[in-house]
XYZ file of C-alpha atoms in Angstrom:
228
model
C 21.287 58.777 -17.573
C 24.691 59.247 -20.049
C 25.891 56.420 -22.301
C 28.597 55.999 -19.548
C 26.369 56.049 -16.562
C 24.005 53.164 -18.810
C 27.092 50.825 -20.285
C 28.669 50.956 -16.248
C 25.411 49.604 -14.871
C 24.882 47.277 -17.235
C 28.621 45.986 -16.737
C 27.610 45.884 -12.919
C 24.717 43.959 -13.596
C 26.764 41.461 -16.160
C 29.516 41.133 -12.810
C 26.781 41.085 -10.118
C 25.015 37.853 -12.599
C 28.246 36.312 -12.739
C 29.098 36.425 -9.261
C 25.298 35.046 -8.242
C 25.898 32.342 -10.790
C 28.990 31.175 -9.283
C 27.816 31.115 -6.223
C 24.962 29.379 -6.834
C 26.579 26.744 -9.152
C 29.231 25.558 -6.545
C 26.633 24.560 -3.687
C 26.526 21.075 -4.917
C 30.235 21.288 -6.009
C 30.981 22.372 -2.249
C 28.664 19.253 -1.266
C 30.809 16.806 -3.451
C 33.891 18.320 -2.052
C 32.447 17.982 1.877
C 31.969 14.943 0.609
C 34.219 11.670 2.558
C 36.144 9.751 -0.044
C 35.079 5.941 0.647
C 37.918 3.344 1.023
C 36.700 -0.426 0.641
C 38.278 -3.086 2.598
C 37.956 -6.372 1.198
C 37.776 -9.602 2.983
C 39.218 -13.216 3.340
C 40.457 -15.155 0.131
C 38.869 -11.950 -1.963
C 40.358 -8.749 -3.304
C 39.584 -4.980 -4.225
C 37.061 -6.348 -7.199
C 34.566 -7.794 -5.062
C 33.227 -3.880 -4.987
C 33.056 -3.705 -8.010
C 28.888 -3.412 -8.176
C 29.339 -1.033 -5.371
C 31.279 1.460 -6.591
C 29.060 1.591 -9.848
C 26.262 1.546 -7.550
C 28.520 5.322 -5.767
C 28.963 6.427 -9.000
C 25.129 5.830 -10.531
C 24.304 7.735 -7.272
C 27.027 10.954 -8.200
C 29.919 9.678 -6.610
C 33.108 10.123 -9.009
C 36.431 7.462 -9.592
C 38.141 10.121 -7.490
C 36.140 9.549 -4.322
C 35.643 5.900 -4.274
C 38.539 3.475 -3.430
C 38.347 0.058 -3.557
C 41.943 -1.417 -2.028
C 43.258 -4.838 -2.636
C 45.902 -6.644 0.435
C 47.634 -10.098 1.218
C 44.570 -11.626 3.060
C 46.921 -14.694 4.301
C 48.923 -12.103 6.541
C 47.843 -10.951 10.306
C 45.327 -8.344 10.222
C 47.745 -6.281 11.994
C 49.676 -6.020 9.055
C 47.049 -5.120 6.586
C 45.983 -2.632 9.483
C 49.230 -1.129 9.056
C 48.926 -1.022 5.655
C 45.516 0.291 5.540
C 47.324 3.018 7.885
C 49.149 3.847 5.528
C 46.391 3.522 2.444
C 44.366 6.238 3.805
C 46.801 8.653 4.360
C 47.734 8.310 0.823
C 43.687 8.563 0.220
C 43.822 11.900 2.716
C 46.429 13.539 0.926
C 45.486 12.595 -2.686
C 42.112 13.842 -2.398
C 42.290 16.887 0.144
C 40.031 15.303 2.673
C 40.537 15.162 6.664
C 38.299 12.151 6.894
C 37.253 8.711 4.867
C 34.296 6.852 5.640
C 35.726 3.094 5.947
C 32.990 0.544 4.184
C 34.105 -3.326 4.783
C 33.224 -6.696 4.240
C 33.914 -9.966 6.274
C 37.583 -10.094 7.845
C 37.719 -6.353 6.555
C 36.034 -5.871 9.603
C 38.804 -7.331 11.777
C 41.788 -4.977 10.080
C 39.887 -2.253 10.192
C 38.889 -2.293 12.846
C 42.402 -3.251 14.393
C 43.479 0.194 12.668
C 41.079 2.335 14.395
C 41.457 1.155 17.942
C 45.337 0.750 18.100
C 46.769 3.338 15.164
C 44.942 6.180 15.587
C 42.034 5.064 12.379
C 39.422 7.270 14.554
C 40.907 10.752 14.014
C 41.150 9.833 10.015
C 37.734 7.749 9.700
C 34.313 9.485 10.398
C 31.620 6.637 9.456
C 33.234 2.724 9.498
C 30.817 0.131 8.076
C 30.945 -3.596 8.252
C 29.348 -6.029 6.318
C 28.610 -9.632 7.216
C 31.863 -8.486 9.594
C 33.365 -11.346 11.428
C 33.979 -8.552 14.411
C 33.283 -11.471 17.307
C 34.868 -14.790 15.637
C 33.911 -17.670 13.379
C 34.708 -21.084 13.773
C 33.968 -21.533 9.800
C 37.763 -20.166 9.729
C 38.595 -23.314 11.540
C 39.541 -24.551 7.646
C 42.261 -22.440 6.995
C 43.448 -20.984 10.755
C 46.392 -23.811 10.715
C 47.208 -21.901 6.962
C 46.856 -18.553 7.325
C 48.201 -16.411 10.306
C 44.801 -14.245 9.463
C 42.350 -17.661 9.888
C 43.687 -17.958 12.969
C 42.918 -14.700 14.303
C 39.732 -14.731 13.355
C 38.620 -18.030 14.810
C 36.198 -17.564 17.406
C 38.002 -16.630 20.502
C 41.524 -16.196 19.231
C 43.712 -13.971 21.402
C 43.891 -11.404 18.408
C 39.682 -11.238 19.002
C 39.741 -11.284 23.015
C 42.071 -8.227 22.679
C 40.025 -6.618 19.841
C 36.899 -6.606 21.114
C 38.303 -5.655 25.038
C 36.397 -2.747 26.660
C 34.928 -0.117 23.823
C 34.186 -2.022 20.398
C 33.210 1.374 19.140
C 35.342 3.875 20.304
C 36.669 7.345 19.116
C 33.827 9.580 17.414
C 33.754 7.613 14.834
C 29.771 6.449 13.406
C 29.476 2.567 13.810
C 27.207 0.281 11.838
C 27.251 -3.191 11.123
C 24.729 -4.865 8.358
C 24.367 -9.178 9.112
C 22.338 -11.437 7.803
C 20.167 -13.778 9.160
C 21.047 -17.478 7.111
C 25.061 -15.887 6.481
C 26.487 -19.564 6.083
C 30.347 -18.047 6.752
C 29.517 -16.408 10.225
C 28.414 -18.634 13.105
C 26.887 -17.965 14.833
C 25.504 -14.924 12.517
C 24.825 -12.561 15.532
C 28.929 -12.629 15.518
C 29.052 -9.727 13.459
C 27.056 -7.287 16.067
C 29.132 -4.616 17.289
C 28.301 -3.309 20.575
C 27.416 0.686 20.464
C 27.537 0.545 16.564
C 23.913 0.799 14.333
C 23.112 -2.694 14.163
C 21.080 -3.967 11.072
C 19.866 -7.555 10.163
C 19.194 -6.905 6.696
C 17.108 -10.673 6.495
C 18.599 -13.267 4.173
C 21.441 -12.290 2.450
C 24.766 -14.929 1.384
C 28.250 -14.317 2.778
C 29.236 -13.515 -0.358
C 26.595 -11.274 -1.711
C 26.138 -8.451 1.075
C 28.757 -6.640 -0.150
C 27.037 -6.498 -3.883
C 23.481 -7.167 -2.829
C 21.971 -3.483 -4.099
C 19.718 -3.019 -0.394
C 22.692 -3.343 1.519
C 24.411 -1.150 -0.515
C 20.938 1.795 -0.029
C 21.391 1.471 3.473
C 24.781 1.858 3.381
C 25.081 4.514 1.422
C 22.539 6.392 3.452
C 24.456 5.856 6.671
C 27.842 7.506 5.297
C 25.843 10.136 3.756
């Protein structure tokens, strides 16, 4: 074998390396990159830093700032306004981050917006897994405090027009993976079955507070093994 024939095969086998290497390198690259971005929908008298223990919880688990995004609203207005403007939220999210899809994880009257979104404005073709937690999807009276207040309360007293029309024929519908994580002694949902979701992956995750199942760090494993 010449010099030449030697120093081109061993330039071949540099390339060929290379090429193996960078294929093999961007397998979990091309996972992060399949990968939904999350948006977080926060719920009554609360705002985008409730998820705060969540999305370091994402990010422990390899998730980065870009993929993970935690959304703050006017909770006193109709949830069809903050459905519009969640509309609107995850476009921006779609086109920021290259994605065709989000996976929608809320909490409370999250539930009730987002879920607004996805039957009336088209939210299925953008969202691929929607989770609620300690979602107020059928009604609480508990909002009885504040429904003469806030246009929002009111909606989401049990058996509000806004609910009877939400939850009318599929609760679930589109293509879209359901789930919906209560507790069993939630002291801001009665009763606490409210938050089932008919055709969604219902999960009574024991005895959690209103307030905590969106932090509490078993909720958060299950949930973040349902949008995997």
């Amino acid at each position: 074998m010449t010099r030449r024939t030697r120093t081109a095969g061993t330039v071949f086998a540099a390339v060929l390396a290379s090429l193996l290497l960078s294929l093999s390198l961007p397998a979990s690259t091309a996972n992060a990159a399949a990968r939904n971005p999350v948006v977080f929908v926060h719920g009554l008298s609360s705002s985008s830093s409730s998820w705060d223990d969540w999305t370091a919880d994402f990010k422990a688990d390899g998730y980065t700032s870009s993929e993970l995004f935690a959304w703050s609203y006017d909770w006193g207005k109709s949830n069809v306004t903050t459905a519009q403007q969640l509309s609107t939220k995850i476009q921006s999210v779609l086109s920021q981050t290259g994605a065709s899809k989000v996976d929608l994880v809320v909490h409370s009257m999250g539930a009730l917006n987002s879920r607004y979104y996805l039957k009336n404005l088209g939210g299925t073709s953008y969202v691929d897994d929607f989770v609620a937690t300690a979602g107020t999807n059928h009604g609480t009276t508990t909002a009885g405090w504040c429904s003469w207040i806030y246009t929002s309360c009111a909606e989401m007293y049990t058996g509000s027009s806004f609910l009877t029309s939400l939850n009318s024929g599929d609760e679930t519908p589109g293509s879209v993976s359901y789930a919906s994580y209560w507790s069993n002694c939630d002291e801001a949902l009665t009763p606490d079955t409210t938050a089932i979701l008919s055709g969604a992956t219902n999960v009574e995750v024991g005895c959690v507070s209103h307030t905590d199942m969106n932090n509490d760090h078993g909720v958060y494993e299950q949930v973040r093994d349902f949008i995997a």
